[in-house]
XYZ file of C-alpha atoms in Angstrom:
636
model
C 79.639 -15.396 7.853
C 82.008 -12.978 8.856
C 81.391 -10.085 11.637
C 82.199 -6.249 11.573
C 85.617 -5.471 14.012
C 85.032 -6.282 17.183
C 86.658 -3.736 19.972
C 90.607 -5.332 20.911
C 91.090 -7.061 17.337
C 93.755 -5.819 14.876
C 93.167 -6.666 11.390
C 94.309 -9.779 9.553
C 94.883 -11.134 13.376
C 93.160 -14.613 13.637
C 89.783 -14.213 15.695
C 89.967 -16.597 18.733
C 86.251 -17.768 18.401
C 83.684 -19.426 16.038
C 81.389 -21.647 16.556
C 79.276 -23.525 13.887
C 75.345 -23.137 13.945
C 73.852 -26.215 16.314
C 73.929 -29.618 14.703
C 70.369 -30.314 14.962
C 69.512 -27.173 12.715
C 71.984 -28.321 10.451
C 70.332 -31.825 10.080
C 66.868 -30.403 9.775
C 68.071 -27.916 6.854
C 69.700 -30.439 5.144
C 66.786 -32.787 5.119
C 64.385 -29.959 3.760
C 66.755 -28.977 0.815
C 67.509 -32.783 0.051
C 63.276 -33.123 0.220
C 62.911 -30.287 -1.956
C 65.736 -30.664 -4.473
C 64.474 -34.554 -5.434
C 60.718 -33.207 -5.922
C 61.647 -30.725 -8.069
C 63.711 -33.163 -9.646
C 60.810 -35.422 -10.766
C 58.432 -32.188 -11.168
C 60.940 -30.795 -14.174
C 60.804 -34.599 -15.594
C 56.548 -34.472 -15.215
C 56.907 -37.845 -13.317
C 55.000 -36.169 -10.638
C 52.362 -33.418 -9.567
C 53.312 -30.797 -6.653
C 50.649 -30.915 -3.972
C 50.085 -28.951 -0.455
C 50.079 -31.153 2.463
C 49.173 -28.799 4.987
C 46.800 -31.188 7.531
C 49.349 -33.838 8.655
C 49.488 -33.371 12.100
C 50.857 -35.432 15.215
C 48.280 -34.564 17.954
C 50.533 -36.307 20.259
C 53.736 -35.217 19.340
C 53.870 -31.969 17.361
C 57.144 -31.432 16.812
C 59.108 -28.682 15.324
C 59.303 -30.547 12.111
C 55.580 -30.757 11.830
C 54.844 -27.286 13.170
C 57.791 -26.140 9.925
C 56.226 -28.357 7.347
C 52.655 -26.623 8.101
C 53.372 -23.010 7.549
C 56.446 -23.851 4.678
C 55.533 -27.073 2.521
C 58.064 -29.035 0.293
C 56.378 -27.666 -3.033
C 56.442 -24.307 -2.226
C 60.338 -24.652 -1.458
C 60.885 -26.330 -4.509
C 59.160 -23.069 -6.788
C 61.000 -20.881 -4.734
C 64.165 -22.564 -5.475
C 63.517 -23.027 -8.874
C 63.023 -18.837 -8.541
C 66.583 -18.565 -7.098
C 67.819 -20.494 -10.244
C 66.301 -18.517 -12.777
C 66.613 -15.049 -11.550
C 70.072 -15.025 -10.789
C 71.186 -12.959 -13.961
C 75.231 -13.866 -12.516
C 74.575 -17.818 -12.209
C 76.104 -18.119 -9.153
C 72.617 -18.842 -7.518
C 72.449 -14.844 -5.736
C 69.950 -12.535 -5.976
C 70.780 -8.697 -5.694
C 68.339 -6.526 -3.687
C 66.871 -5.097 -7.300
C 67.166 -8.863 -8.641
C 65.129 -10.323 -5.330
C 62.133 -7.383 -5.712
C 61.692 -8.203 -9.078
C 61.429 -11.796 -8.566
C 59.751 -12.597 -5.414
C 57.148 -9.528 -6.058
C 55.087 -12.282 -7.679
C 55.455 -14.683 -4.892
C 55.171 -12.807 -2.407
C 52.598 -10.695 -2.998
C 52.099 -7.656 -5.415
C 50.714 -5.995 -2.189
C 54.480 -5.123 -0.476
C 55.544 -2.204 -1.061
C 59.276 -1.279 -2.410
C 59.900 -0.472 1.292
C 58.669 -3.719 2.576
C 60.598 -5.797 0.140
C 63.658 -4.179 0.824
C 63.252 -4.707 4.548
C 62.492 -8.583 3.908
C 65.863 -8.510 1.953
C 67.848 -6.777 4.950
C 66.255 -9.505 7.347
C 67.261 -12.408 4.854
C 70.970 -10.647 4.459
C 72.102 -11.727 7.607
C 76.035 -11.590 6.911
C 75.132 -8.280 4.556
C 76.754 -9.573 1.293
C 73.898 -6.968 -0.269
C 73.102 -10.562 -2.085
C 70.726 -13.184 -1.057
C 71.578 -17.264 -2.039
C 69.311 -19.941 -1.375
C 70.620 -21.616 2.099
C 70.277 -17.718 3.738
C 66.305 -17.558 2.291
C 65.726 -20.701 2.843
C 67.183 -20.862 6.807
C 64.955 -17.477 7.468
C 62.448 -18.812 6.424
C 62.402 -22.130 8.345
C 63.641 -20.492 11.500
C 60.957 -17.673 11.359
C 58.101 -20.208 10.357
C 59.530 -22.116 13.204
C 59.698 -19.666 15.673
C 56.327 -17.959 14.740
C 54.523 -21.527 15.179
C 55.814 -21.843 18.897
C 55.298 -18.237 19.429
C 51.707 -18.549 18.964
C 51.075 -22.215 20.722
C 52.256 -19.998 23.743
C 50.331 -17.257 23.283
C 47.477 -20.004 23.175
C 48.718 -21.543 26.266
C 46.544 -20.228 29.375
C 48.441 -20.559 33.014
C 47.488 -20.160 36.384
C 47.428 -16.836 37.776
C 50.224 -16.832 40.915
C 49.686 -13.387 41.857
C 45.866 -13.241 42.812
C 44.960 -12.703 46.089
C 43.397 -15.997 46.933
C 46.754 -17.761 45.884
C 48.440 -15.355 48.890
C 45.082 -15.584 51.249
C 44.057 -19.258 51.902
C 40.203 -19.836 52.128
C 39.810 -21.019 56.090
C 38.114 -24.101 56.800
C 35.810 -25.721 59.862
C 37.989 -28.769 59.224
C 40.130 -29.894 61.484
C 41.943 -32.777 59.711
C 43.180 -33.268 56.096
C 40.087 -32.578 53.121
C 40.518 -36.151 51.088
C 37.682 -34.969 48.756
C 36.161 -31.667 47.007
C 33.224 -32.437 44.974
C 31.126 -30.300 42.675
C 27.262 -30.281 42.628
C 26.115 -29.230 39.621
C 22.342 -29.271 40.244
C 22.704 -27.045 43.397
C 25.681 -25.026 42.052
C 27.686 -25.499 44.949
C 30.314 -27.008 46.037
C 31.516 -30.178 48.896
C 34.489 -30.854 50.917
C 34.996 -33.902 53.269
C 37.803 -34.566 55.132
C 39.089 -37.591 57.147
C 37.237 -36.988 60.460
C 34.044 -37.186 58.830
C 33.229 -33.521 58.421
C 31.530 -31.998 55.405
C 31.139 -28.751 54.492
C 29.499 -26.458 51.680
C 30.155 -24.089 49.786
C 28.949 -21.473 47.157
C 30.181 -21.710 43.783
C 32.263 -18.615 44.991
C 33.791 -20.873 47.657
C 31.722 -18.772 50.811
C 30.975 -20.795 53.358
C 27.181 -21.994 53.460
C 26.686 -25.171 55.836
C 29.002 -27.655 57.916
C 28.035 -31.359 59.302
C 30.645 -32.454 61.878
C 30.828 -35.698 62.911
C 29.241 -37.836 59.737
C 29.534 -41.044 60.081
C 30.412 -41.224 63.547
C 28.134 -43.946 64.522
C 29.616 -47.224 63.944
C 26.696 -50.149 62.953
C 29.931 -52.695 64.128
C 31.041 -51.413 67.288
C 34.839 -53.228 68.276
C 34.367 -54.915 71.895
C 34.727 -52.821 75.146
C 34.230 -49.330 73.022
C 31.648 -46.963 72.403
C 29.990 -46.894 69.473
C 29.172 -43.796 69.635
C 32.303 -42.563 70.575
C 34.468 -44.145 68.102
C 35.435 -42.077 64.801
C 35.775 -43.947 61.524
C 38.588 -42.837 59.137
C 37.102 -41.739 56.244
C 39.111 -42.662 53.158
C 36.568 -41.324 50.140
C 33.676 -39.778 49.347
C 31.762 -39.354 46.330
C 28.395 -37.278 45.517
C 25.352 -39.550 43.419
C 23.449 -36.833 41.764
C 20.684 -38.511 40.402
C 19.638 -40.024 43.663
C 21.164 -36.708 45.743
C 22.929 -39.047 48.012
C 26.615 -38.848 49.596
C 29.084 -42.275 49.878
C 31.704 -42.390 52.608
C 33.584 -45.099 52.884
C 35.609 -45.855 56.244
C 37.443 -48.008 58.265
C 34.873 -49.554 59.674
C 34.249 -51.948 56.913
C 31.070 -49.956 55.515
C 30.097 -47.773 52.540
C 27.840 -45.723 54.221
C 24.752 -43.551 52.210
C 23.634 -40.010 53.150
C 20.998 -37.766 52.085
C 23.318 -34.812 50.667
C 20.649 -32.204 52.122
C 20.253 -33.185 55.547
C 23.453 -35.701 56.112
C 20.716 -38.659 57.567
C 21.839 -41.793 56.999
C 20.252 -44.089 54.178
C 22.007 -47.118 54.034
C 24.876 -49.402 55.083
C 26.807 -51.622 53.012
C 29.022 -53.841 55.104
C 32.020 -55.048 53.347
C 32.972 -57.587 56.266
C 36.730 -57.908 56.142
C 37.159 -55.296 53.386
C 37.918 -51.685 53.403
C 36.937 -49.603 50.494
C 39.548 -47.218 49.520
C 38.257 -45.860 46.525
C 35.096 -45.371 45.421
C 33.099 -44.300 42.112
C 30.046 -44.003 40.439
C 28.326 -43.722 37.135
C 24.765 -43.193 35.830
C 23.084 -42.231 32.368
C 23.113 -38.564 32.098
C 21.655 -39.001 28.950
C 18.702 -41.086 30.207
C 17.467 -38.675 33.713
C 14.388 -40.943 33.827
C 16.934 -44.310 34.097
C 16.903 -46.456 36.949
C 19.760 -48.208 37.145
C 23.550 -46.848 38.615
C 26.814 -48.629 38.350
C 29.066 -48.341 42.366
C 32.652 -48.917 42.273
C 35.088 -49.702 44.716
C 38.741 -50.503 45.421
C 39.804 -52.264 48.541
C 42.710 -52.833 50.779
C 42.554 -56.397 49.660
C 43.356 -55.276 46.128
C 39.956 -56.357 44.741
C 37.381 -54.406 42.489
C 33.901 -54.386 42.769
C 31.207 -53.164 40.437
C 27.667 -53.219 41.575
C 24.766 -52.443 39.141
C 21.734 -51.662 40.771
C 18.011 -50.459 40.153
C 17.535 -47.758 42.617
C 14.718 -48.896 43.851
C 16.520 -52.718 45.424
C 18.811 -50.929 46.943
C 17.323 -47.737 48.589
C 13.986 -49.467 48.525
C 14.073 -50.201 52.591
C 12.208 -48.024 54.576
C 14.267 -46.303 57.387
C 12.493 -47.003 61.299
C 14.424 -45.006 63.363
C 16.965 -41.576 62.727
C 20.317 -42.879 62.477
C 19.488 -46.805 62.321
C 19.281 -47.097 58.328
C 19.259 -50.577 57.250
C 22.507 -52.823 57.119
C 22.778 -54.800 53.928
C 25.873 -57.082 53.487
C 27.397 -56.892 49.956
C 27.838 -60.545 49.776
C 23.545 -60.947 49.648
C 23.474 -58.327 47.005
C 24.063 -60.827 44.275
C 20.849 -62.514 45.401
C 19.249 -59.164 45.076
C 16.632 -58.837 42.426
C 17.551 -55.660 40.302
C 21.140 -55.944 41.537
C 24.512 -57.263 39.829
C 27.487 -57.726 41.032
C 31.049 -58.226 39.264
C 34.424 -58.799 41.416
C 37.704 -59.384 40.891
C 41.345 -59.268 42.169
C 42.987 -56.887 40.453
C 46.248 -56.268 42.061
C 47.946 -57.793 44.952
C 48.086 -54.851 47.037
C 45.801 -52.075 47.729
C 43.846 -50.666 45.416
C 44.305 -46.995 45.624
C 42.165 -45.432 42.795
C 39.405 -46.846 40.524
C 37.391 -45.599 38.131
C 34.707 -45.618 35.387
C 35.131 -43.998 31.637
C 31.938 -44.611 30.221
C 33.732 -43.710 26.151
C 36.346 -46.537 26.964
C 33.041 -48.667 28.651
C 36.429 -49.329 30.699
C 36.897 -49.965 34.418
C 40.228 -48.700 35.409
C 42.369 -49.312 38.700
C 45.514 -48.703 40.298
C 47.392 -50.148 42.963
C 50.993 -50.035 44.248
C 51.729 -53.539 43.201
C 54.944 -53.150 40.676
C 53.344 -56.425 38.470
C 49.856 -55.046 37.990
C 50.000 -51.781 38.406
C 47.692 -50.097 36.078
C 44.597 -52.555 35.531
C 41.918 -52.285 32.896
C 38.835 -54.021 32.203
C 36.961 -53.462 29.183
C 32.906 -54.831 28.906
C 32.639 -57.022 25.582
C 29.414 -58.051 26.611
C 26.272 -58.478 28.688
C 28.650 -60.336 31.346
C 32.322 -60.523 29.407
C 34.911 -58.537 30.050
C 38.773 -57.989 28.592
C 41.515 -57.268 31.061
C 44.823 -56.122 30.120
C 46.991 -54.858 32.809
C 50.279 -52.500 32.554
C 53.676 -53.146 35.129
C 54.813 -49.797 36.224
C 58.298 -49.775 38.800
C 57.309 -48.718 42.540
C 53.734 -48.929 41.408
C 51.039 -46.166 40.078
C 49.563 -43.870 42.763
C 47.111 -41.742 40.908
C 45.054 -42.143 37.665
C 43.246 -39.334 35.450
C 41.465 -39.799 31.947
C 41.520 -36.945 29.188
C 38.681 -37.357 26.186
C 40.911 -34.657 24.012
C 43.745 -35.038 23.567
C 42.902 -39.067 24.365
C 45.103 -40.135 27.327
C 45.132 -41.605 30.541
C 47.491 -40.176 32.677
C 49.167 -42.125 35.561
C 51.432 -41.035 38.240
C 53.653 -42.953 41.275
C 56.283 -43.082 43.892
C 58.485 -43.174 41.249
C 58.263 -39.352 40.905
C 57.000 -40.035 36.885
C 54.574 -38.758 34.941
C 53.238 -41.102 32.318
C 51.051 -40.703 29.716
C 49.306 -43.874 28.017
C 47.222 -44.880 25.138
C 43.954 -46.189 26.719
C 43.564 -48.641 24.074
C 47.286 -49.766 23.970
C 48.084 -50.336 27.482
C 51.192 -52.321 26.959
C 53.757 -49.520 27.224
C 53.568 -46.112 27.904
C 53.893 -43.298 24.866
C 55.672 -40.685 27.281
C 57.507 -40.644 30.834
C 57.658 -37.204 31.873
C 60.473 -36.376 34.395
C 60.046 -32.966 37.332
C 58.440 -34.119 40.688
C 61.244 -34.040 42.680
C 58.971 -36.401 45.215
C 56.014 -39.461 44.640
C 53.091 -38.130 43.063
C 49.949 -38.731 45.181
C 47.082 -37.122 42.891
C 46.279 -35.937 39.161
C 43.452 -34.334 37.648
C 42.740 -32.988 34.218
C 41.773 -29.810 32.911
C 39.729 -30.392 29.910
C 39.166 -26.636 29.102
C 42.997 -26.511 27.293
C 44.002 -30.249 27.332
C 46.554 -29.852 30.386
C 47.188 -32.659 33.259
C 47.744 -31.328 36.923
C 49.608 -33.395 39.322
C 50.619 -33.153 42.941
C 53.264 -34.425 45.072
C 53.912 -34.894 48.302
C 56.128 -32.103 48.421
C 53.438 -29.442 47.616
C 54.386 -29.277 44.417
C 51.792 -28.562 41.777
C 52.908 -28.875 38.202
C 51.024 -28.413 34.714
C 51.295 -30.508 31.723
C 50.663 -30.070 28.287
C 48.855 -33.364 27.320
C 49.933 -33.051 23.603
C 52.985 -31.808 23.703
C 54.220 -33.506 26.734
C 55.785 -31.120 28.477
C 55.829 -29.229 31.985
C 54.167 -25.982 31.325
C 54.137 -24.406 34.939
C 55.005 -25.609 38.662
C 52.949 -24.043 41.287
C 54.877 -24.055 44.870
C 52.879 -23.450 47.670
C 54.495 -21.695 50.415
C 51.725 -21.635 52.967
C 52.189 -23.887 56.053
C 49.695 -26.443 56.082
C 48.392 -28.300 59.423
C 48.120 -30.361 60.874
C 50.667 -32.600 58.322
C 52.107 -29.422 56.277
C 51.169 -30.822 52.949
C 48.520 -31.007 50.325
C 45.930 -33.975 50.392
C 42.922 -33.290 47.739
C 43.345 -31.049 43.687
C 40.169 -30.457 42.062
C 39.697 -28.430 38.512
C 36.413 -26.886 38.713
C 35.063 -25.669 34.713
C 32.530 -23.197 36.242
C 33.040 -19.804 35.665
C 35.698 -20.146 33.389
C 37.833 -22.788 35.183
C 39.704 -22.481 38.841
C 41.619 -24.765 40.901
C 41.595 -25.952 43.942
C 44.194 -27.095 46.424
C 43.301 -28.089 49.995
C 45.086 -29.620 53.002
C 42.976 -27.990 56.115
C 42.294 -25.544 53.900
C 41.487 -24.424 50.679
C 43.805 -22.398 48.092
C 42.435 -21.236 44.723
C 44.518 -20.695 41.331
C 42.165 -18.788 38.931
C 43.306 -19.475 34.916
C 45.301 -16.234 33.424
C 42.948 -13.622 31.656
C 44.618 -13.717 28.059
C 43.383 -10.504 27.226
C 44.790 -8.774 30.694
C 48.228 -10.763 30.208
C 48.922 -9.589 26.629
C 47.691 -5.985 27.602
C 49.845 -5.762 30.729
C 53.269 -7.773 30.446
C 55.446 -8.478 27.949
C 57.993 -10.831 29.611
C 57.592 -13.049 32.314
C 60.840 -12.052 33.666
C 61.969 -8.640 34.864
C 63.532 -6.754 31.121
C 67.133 -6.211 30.784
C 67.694 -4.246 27.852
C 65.022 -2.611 25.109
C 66.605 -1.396 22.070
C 65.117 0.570 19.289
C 66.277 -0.594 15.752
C 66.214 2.365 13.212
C 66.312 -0.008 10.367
C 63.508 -2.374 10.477
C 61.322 0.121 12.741
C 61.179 -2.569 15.602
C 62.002 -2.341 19.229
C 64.038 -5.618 20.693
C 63.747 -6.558 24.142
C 65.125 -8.996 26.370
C 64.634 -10.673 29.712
C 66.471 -12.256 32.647
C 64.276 -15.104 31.574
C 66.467 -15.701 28.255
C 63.690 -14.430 26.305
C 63.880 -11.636 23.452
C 60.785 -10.311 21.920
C 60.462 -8.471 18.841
C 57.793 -6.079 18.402
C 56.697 -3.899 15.369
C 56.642 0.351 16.469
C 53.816 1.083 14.291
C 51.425 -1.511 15.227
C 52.926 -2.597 19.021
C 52.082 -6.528 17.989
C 55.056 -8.965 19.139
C 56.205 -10.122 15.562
C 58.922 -13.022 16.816
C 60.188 -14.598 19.663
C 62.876 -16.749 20.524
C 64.195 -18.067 24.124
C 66.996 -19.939 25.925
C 69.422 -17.436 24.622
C 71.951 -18.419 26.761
C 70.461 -21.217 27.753
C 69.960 -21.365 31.925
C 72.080 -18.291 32.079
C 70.413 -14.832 32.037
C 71.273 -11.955 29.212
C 73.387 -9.186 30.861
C 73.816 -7.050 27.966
C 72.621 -6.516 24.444
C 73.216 -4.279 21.671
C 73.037 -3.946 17.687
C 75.732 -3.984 15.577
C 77.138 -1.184 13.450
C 74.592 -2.002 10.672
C 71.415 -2.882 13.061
C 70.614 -6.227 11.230
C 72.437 -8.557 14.311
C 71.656 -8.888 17.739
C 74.824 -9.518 19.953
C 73.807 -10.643 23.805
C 76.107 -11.212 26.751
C 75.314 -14.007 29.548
C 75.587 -14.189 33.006
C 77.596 -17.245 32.341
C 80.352 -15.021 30.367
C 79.308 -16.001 26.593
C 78.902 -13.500 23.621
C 76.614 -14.621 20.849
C 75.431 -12.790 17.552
C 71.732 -13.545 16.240
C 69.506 -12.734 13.315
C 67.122 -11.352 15.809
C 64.551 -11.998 12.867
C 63.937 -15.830 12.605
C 65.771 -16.653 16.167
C 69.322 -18.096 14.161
C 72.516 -18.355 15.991
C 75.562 -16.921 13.847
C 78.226 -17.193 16.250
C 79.049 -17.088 19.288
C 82.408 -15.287 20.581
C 84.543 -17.101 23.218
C 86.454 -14.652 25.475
C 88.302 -17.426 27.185
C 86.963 -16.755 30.946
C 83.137 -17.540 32.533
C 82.669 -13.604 34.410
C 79.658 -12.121 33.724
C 79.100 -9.548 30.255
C 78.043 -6.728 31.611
C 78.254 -4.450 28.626
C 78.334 -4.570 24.868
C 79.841 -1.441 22.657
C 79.851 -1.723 18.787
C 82.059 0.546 16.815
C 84.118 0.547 13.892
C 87.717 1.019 14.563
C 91.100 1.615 11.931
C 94.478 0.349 13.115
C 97.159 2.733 11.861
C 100.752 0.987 11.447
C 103.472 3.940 11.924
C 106.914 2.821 10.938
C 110.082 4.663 12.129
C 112.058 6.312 9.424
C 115.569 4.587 8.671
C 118.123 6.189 10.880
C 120.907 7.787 9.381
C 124.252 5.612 9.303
């Protein structure tokens, strides 16, 4: 494709740049056209019937071969290049503007007008031949396809909001030391933070203040010799809320799992663990059975062991309490000789079990520990009392653990500083390893409303993952100075009232999801704009950003009709400007490169080498005529 003068080139002098379109577009075109060429092959010899495949679709992986094959299938490429064959009256394969109206007004749609058309043409007639072969159609239309597809998976994509006020403002907290839990009560609409010390506090589903308990779980049933019991302070290392009995868990150094009536913090019960210290706790229960009386308790240990007890909830919390404070002390070893009680234990790893929990669609128990050999540990009930355990190695161990029902995955996390994403049901390898915490991750959650993962390291960082696509979508940094360690300790994604999370160390810091309607209505880059151009010829305004984005909008309508990013890659655009004709887009970098696009479908024509990296900081398009003057012979 060949370019109008550029400013400091004589004519007929060799051009000291070019560089060929990027390999892997090449590969992809060449593919398609091989695809299509070979059905319309056996289609002309009626060995087979042309059919519209437009539901394949990787929900794990959807690539920019899937995403093209939607919106462009191989039998519709094959009619139009049958079309290209036919209509070329010349037989070199080119279609004229008059020659492309007449013979893509049936394919495309009696409905454009002669206006329309012959913009289509323009944007097709990149290199403005004023004729139109197959590899120029069919490249626009792959790239555009292409480019539309991604354009509108991120306009689908809903981030967190980094500019609110409460992301600025932390929420303050009574608590003194680091919040290891935040719980949501759904009955009471409200929500529960506990942190190490053994303080809890509520809130209103607005995150106001409402109630504090200081001091839970203070009094020690095993008091060590020569202290206090009432003095000494348990760590607490979880806590987790039972809703259908309206009790709290804590479980502490002290050996115990202690039970608390979520209204009034009194004490219920006492499970000593003897030479045990639960880590990790969980629970499950029937929502769809209220009236049920049985609950499954989980918990992890420093031993590396998990326990599941089933219980009726009347053998366990059946024990009247005497006295305030002195609830009954039940060992967990008796509770197999419990009526109404079972009890299923195993070691899992051989070092601490960090995280364990209970997906009642995979009837799976799932642990982690940082043991390198059995790292990720599942067992699977097969029946009344069988279970299947299959257990995944993972290097430096797995930290973290979160479950997503849609897309299905269970996402792990480690000192490693990886991401990885695994099929619950395959556990033997992972089906991604996603690379960006710059430090070991320490927790994940999920948010179900859009199918991301949210993981936190112990640097503060906060980062967003598309579960599908398996990539980072957004890194929060939090630049508040949290005491009394200066980093985060709990994440919790909270669905109510349209989805929020929260971030707490001492205290609490909110990220509210992005209002789709107020982002499309206020910005239209992310990064501050460089350049907006007005294009006389296709009616569009072209804008670009420091962000290597350019956006394409229609004037009549104001709608964003393409996008395309990484223009220069990690370098930012300088400079743009139109060429003489207005059908390319040339852009300078930061890094010093000049590159000409169909601004169109996103394609890279060239891209001019001007043999030093200092920054473009202007582009001027002109036509220009070299005049040779030769002297007259002199006289002899």
């Amino acid at each position: 494709m060949s370019l109008l003068p550029i400013p400091g080139i004589r004519g007929g002098e060799a051009i000291p740049f070019s560089k060929a379109a990027p390999k892997d577009q090449k590969h992809e075109l060449r593919k398609y056209y091989g695809a299509a060429g070979a059905v319309l092959h056996r289609a002309k010899a009626d060995t087979v019937e042309l059919q519209t495949k437009t539901d394949r679709v990787n929900v794990l992986k959807d690539r920019a071969s899937y995403r093209s094959e939607r919106e462009m299938n191989l039998a519709h490429f094959a009619e139009l290049m049958s079309i290209f064959k036919q209509a070329s009256k010349s037989g070199s394969g080119k279609l004229t503007m008059p020659e492309f109206k007449s013979a893509f007004s049936v394919v495309l749609g009696h409905g454009l007008t002669d206006d329309q058309m012959s913009i289509l043409f323009m944007k097709v007639d990149a290199n403005m031949d004023e004729a139109v072969d197959w590899d120029e159609f069919s490249t626009f239309m792959l790239l555009r396809a292409e480019g539309q597809s991604v354009m509108q998976e991120q306009a689908e994509t809903q981030l967190f909001d980094t500019e609110s006020m409460t992301t600025h403002f932390p929420i303050l907290t009574p608590h003194k030391d680091m919040i290891i839990r935040i719980l949501w009560l759904g009955k009471s609409q409200r929500y529960l933070t506990c942190s190490r010390d053994g303080m809890v506090c509520c809130w209103s589903d607005r995150l106001k203040l409402q109630r504090s308990f200081a001091n839970i779980g203070r009094i020690s049933s095993k008091p060590e010799p020569g202290l206090n019991s009432k003095t000494k302070p348990p760590w607490i290392h979880d806590c987790i809320y039972l809703p259908n009995l309206n009790k709290l868990a804590m479980s502490s150094d002290d050996h115990e799992i202690t039970f608390y009536d979520s209204t009034t913090m009194e004490t219920q019960l006492r499970l000593d663990l003897h030479d045990s210290v639960a880590f990790t706790m969980n629970y499950h229960y029937d929502t769809e059975n209220p009236d049920s009386d049985q609950s499954t308790l989980l918990y992890g240990t420093d031993q590396g062991c998990v326990t599941l007890i089933r219980f009726s909830h009347a053998a366990l919390f059946g024990t009247a309490i005497s006295k305030k404070d002195q609830a009954p002390v039940i060992s967990v070893d008796s509770l197999s000789k419990t009526p109404g009680v079972q009890v299923w234990k195993r070691k899992a790893h051989n070092d601490w079990a960090l995280q364990v929990e209970y997906y009642h669609d995979l009837r799976s128990v799932v642990s982690c520990s940082p043991d390198e050999k059995e790292s990720l540990v599942m067992a699977t009930q097969t029946g009344t009392k069988k279970w299947t355990v299959v257990s995944a190695s993972v290097r430096k161990g797995v930290n973290a653990i979160a479950y997503s029902k849609f897309p299905l995955a269970l996402i792990s996390g480690g000192t490693d500083r990886q991401l990885r994403i695994w099929n619950p049901h395959r556990l033997q390898r992972p089906t991604a390893s996603l690379s960006g915490h710059l430090s070991p991750i320490i927790s994940i959650t999920v948010n179900p409303l859009n199918g991301q993962a949210i993981s936190l390291s112990t640097d503060k960082a906060i980062k967003i993952w598309d579960i599908r696509k398996q990539q980072c979508l957004q890194t929060l940094s939090s630049t508040i100075e949290h005491r009394p360690e200066n980093s985060l300790s709990s994440i919790f994604f909270s669905t109510h009232r349209g989805g929020k999370l929260i971030v707490a160390s001492t205290v609490m810091v909110t990220y509210g999801l992005v209002d789709r309607s107020q982002k499309n209505r206020v910005r239209s880059h992310d990064a501050p704009i460089r350049a907006a151009l007005w294009n006389g010829a296709f009616k569009q305004v072209v804008s670009g950003c420091d962000s290597g984005v350019v956006n394409v909008w229609d004037s009549s309508t104001g709608q964003k009709t393409f996008r395309f990013a990484n223009v220069h890659e990690k370098a930012e655009i300088t400079a743009m400007a139109f060429d003489a004709a207005s059908r390319k887009l040339i852009t300078g970098g930061r890094d010093g490169s000049i590159r000409v696009w169909n601004f169109n479908n996103g394609q890279l024509l060239q891209e001019l080498v001007k043999g030093d990296r200092s920054e473009v900081t202007g582009i001027t398009v002109g036509i220009f005529a070299y005049v040779s003057i030769e002297p007259s012979p002199q006289p002899q």
